[in-house]
Short mmCIF file of C-alpha atoms in Angstrom, two decimals:
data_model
loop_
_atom_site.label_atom_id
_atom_site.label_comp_id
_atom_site.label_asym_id
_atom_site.label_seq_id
_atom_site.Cartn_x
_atom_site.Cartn_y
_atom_site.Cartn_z
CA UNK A 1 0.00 0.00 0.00
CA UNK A 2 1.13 3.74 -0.57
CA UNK A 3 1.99 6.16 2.01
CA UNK A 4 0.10 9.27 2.85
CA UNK A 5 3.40 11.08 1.77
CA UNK A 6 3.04 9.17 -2.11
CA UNK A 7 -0.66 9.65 -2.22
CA UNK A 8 -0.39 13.46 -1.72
CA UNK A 9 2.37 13.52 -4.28
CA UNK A 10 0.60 11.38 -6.74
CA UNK A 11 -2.59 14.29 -5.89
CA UNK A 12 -0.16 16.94 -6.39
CA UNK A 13 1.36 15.79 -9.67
CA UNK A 14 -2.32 15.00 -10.90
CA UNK A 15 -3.28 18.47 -9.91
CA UNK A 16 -0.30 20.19 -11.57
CA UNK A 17 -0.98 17.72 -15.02
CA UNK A 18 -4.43 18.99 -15.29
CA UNK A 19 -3.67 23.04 -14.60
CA UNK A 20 -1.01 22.16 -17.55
CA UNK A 21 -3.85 20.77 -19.71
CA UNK A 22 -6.26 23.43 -18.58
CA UNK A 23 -3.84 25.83 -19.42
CA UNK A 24 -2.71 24.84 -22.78
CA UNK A 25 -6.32 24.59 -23.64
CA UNK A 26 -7.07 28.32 -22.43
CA UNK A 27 -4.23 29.48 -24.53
CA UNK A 28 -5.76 27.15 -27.47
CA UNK A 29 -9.09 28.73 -27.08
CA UNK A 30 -7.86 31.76 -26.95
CA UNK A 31 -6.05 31.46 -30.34
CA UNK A 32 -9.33 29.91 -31.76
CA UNK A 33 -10.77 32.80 -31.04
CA UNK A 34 -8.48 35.31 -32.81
CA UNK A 35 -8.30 32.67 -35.78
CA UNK A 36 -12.28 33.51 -36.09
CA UNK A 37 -11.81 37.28 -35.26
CA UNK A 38 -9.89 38.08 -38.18
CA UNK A 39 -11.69 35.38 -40.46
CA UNK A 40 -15.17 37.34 -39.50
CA UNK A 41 -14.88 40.43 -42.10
CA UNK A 42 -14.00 38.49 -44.68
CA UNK A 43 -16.73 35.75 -43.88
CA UNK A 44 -19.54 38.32 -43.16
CA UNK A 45 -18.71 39.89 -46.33
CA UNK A 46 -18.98 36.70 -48.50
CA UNK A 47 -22.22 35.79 -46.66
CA UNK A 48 -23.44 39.25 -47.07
CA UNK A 49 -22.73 39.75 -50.63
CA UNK A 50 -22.23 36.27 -52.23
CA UNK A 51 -24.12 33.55 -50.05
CA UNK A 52 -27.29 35.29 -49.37
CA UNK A 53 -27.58 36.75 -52.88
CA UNK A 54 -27.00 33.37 -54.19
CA UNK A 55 -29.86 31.99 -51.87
CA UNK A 56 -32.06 34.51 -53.33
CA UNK A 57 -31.51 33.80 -56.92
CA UNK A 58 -32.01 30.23 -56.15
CA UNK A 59 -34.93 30.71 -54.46
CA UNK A 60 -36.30 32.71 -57.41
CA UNK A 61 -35.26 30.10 -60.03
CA UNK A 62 -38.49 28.04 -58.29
CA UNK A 63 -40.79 30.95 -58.91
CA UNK A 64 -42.24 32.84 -61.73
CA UNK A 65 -40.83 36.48 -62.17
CA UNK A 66 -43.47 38.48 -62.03
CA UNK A 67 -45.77 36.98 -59.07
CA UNK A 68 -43.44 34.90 -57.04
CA UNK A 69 -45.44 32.01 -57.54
CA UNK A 70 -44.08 28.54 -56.96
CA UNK A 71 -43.47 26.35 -60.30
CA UNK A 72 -41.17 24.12 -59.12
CA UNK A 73 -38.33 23.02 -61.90
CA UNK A 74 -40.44 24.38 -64.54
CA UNK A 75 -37.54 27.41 -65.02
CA UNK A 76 -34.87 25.15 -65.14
CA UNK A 77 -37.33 22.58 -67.83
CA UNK A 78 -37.64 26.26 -69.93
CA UNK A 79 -34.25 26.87 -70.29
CA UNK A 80 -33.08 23.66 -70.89
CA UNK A 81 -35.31 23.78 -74.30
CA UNK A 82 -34.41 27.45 -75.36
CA UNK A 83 -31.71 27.28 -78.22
CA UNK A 84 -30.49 30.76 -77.10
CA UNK A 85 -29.08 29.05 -73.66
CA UNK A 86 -28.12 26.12 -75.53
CA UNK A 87 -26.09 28.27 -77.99
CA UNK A 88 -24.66 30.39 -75.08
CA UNK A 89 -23.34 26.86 -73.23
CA UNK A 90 -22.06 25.36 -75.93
CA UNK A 91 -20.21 28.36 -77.27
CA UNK A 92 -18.95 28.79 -73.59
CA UNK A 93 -17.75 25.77 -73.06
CA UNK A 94 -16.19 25.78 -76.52
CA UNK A 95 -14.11 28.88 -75.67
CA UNK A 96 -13.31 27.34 -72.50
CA UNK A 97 -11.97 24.34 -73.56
CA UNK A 98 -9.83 26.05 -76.31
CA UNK A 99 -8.21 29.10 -74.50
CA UNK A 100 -7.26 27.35 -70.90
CA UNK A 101 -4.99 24.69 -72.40
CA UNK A 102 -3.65 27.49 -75.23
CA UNK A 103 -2.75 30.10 -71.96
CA UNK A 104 -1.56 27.51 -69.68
CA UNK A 105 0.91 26.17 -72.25
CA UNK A 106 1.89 29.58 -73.88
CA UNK A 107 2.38 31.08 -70.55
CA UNK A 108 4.78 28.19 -69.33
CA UNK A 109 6.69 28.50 -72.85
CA UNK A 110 7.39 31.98 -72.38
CA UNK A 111 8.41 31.87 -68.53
CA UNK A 112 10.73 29.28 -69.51
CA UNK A 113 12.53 31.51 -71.84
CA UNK A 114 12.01 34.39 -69.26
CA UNK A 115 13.70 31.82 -66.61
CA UNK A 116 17.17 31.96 -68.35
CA UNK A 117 17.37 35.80 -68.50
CA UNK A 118 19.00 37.29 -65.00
CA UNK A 119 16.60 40.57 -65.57
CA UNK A 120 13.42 38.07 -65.82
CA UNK A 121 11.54 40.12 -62.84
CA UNK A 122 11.96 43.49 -65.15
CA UNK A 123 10.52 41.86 -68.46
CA UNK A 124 8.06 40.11 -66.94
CA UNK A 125 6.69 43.68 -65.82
CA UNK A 126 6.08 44.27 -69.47
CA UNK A 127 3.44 41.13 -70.07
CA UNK A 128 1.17 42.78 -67.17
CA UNK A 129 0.43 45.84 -69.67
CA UNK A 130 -2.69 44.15 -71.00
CA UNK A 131 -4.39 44.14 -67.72
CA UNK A 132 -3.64 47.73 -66.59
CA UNK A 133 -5.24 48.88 -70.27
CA UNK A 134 -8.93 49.95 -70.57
CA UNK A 135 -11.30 47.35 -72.09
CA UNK A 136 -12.61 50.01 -74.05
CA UNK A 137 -9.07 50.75 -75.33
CA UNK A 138 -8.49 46.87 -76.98
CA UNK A 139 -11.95 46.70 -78.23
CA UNK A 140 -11.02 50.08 -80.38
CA UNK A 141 -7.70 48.22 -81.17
CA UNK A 142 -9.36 45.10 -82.24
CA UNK A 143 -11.83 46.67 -84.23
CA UNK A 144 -9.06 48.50 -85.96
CA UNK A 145 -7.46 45.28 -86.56
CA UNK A 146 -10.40 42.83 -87.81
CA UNK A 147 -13.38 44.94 -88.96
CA UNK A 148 -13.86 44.62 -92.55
CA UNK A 149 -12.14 47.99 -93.42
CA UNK A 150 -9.21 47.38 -91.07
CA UNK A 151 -5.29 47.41 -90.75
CA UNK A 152 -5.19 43.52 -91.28
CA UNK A 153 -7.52 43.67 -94.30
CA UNK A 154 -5.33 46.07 -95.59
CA UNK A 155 -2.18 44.20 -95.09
CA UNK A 156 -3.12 41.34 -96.70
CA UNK A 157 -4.81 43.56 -99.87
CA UNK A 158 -1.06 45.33 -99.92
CA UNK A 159 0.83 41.65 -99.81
CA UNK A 160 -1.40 40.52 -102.41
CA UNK A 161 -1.61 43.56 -104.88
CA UNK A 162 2.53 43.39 -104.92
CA UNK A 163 2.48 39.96 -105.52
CA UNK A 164 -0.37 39.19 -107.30
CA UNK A 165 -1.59 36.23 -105.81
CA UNK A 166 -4.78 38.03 -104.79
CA UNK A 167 -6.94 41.19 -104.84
CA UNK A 168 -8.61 43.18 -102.41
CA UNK A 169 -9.62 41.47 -98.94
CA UNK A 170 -12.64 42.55 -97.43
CA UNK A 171 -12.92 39.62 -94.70
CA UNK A 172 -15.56 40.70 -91.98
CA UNK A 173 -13.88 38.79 -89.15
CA UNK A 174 -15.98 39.74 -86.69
CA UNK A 175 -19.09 38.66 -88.51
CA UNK A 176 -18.50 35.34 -89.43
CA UNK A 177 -17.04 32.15 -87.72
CA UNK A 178 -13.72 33.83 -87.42
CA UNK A 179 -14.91 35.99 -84.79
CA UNK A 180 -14.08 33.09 -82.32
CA UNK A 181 -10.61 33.19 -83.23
CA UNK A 182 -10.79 36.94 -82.69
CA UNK A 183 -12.05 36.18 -79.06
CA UNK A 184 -9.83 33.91 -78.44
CA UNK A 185 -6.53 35.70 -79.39
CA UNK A 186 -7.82 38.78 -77.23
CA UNK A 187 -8.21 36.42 -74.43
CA UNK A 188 -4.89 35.05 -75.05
CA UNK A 189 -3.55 38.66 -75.31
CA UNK A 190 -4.54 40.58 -72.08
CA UNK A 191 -4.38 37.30 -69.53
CA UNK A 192 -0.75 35.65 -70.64
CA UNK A 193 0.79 38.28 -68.69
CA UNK A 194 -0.41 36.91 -65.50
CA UNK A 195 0.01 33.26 -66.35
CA UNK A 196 3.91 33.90 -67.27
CA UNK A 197 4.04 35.88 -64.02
CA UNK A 198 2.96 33.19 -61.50
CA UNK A 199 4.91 30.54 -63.55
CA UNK A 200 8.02 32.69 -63.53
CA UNK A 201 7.53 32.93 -59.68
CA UNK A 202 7.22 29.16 -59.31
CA UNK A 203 10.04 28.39 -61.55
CA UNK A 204 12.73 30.71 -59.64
CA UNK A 205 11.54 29.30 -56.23
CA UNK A 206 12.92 25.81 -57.54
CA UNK A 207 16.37 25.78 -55.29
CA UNK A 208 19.37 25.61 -57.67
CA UNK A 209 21.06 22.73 -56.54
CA UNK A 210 18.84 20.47 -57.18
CA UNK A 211 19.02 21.07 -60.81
CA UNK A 212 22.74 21.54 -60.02
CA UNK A 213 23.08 17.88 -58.63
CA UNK A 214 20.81 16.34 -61.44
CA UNK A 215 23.08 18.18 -64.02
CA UNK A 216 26.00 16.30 -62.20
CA UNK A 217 24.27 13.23 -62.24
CA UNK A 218 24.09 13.46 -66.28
CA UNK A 219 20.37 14.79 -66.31
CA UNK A 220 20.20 17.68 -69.84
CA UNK A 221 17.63 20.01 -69.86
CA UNK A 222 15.17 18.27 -71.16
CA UNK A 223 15.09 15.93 -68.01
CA UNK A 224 15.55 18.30 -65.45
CA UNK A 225 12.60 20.06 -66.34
CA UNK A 226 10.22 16.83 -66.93
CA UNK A 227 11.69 15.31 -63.27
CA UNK A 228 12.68 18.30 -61.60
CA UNK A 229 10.61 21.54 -62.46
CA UNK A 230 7.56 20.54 -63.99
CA UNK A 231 7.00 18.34 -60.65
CA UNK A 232 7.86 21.40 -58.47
CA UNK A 233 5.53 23.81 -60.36
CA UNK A 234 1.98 21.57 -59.70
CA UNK A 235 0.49 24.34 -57.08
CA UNK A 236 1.36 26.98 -59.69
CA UNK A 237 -0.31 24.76 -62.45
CA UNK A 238 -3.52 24.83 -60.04
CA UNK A 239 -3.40 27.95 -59.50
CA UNK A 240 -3.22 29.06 -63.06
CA UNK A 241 -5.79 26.85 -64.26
CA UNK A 242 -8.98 27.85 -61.72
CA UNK A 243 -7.95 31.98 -62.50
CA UNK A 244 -7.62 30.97 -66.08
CA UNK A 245 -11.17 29.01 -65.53
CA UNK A 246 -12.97 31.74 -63.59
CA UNK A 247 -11.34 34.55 -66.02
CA UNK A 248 -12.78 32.81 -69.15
CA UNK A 249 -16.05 33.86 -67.96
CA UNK A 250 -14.97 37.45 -67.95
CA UNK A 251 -14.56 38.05 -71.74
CA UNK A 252 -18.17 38.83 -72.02
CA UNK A 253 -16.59 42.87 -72.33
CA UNK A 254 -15.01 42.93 -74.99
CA UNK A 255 -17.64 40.60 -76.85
CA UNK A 256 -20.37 42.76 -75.84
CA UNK A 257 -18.53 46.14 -76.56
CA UNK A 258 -16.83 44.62 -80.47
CA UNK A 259 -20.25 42.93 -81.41
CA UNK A 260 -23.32 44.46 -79.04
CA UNK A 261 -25.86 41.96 -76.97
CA UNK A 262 -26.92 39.88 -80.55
CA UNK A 263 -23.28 39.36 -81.71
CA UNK A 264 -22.56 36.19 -84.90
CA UNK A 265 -23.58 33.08 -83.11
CA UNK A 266 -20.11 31.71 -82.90
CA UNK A 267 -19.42 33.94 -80.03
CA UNK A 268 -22.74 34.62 -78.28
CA UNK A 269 -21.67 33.87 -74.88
CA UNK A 270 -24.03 33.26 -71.39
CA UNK A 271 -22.80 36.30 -70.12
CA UNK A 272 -25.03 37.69 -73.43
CA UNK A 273 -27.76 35.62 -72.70
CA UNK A 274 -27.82 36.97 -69.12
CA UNK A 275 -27.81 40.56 -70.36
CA UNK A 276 -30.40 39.95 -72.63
CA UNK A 277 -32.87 38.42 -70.01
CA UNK A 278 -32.26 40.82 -67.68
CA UNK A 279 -33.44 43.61 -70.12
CA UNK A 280 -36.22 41.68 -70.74
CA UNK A 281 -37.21 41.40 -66.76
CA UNK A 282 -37.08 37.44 -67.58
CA UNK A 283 -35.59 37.28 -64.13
CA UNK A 284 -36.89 33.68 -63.57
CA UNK A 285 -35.16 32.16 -66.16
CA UNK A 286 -31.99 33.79 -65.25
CA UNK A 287 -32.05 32.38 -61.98
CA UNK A 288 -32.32 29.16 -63.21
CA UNK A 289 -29.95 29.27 -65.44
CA UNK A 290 -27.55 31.38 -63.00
CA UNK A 291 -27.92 28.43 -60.66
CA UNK A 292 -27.00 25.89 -62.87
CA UNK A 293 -23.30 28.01 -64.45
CA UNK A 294 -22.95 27.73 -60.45
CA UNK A 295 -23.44 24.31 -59.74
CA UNK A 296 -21.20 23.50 -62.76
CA UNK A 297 -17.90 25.57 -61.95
CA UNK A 298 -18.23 24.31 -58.07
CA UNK A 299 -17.98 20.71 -59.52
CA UNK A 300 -15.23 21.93 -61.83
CA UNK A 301 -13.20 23.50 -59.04
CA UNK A 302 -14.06 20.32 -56.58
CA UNK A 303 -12.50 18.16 -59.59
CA UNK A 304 -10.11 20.13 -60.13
CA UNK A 305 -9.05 20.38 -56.62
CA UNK A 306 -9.00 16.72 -56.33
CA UNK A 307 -6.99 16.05 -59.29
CA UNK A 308 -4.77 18.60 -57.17
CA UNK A 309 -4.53 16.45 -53.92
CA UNK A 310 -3.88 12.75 -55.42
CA UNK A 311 -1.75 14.23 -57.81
CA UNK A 312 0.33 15.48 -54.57
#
């Protein structure tokens, strides 16, 4: 049996062990609860301005318009069988599909050859200048460039009338199926600066020696960047992608201000369709269909972000 003298020691130490715990769990709490202090603006702000909107639009797509009446998924049947909104997703998608791959690659092909260059950080300054211009000011430059009376037009009639392989070109490029391309190369133009930017970033953070020692090892260039940088550069690859993603939704702009809210069909976007209906006051059908571009980028970015974590 223990002693008086061990049984107040063994109270003693127990006593001590739990103001320790008790402690450590006060100080926990106490971070907690400046963790959620300084999250709070930020998270009353989404929930004031993103979340409860949203709630209200989906709300709405279950009503009619103009009464508020309950119709259940009769919005979401309607838009499903209007050819505008199945136009508008398909040429979305389209442009989506086309420009992410084309800016991811072109951006990593030009921070490579910005990577080799020991003034990289004061050239890549340069590919930012498309985002600090005016929309306005590149839809007057494009429409310079590609209306049917423009400076490319005019090129080409030049090259052809002192060759003679051809005579005057009067292309309208932004009225036929060309106008896609059009879209596409301004896209291209004004967000590669950012893409080479972040990949630049991610490239120079790759510590030297390990291409140093790979190089020693007999590695050329070609493997060091399939074994050593490319693997290194998979959270700027994620990153690039979703902006790219979420950014390709933002060219609705300069379509709208080269073309106006009925532009050629190739590049009628949603954002157009959503213009359109909200002139109209065909606010039901635009909740619907606002609901649904939601649902579909949050499984895009949940993908996405998954593809992220096993490919860790």
């Amino acid at each position: 049996m223990k002693g008086i003298g061990e049984i107040l020691t063994s109270l003693h130490n127990a006593n001590v062990q739990k103001n320790r715990v008790w402690g450590s769990g006060k100080k926990y709490r106490r971070r907690q609860y400046a963790f959620l202090l300084f999250l709070l603006p930020s998270l009353a702000g989404v929930t004031l301005f993103v979340l409860l909107p949203f709630l209200d639009v989906l709300k709405r797509s279950f009503q009619t318009a103009v009464t508020g009446e309950f119709t259940g998924v009769k919005n979401y049947g309607v838009i499903f069988q209007n050819q505008a909104f199945v136009l508008a997703v398909k040429n979305t998608a389209r442009f989506t599909v086309v420009c992410i791959p084309l800016l991811v690659l072109a951006g990593l092909l030009v921070a490579f050859t910005l990577s080799r260059f020991q003034n990289a950080s004061l050239i890549k300054s340069v590919y930012l200048f498309p985002l600090a211009m005016p929309t306005a000011t590149i839809v007057l430059v494009w429409k310079m460039v590609f209306y049917r009376q423009g400076f490319l037009n005019l090129f080409l009639t030049r090259i052809g009338a002192f060759t003679g392989l051809w005579e005057n070109v009067t292309i309208d490029y932004l009225g036929t199926g060309a106008s896609f391309w059009v879209l596409v190369a301004s896209y291209l133009w004004k967000n590669t600066g950012y893409t080479v930017v972040l990949w630049l970033a991610g490239i120079l953070a790759i510590p030297n020696e390990f291409i140093e020692a790979a190089r020693v090892d007999g590695a050329g260039r070609w493997k060091c960047i399939r074994y050593i940088i490319l693997p290194n550069l998979k959270g700027s690859f994620y990153t690039i992608v979703i902006l790219s993603f979420l950014n390709s939704f933002k060219i609705y702009r300069e379509a709208y201000l080269v073309a106006g809210s009925y532009p050629q069909e190739d590049i009628y976007l949603l954002q157009h369709l959503f213009n359109n209906w909200f002139v109209n006051l065909e606010f039901d059908k635009m909740a619907a269909a606002a609901v649904c571009v939601g649902a579909v980028l949050f499984v895009a970015i949940m993908i996405l972000q998954r593809i992220w974590d096993k490919a860790e």
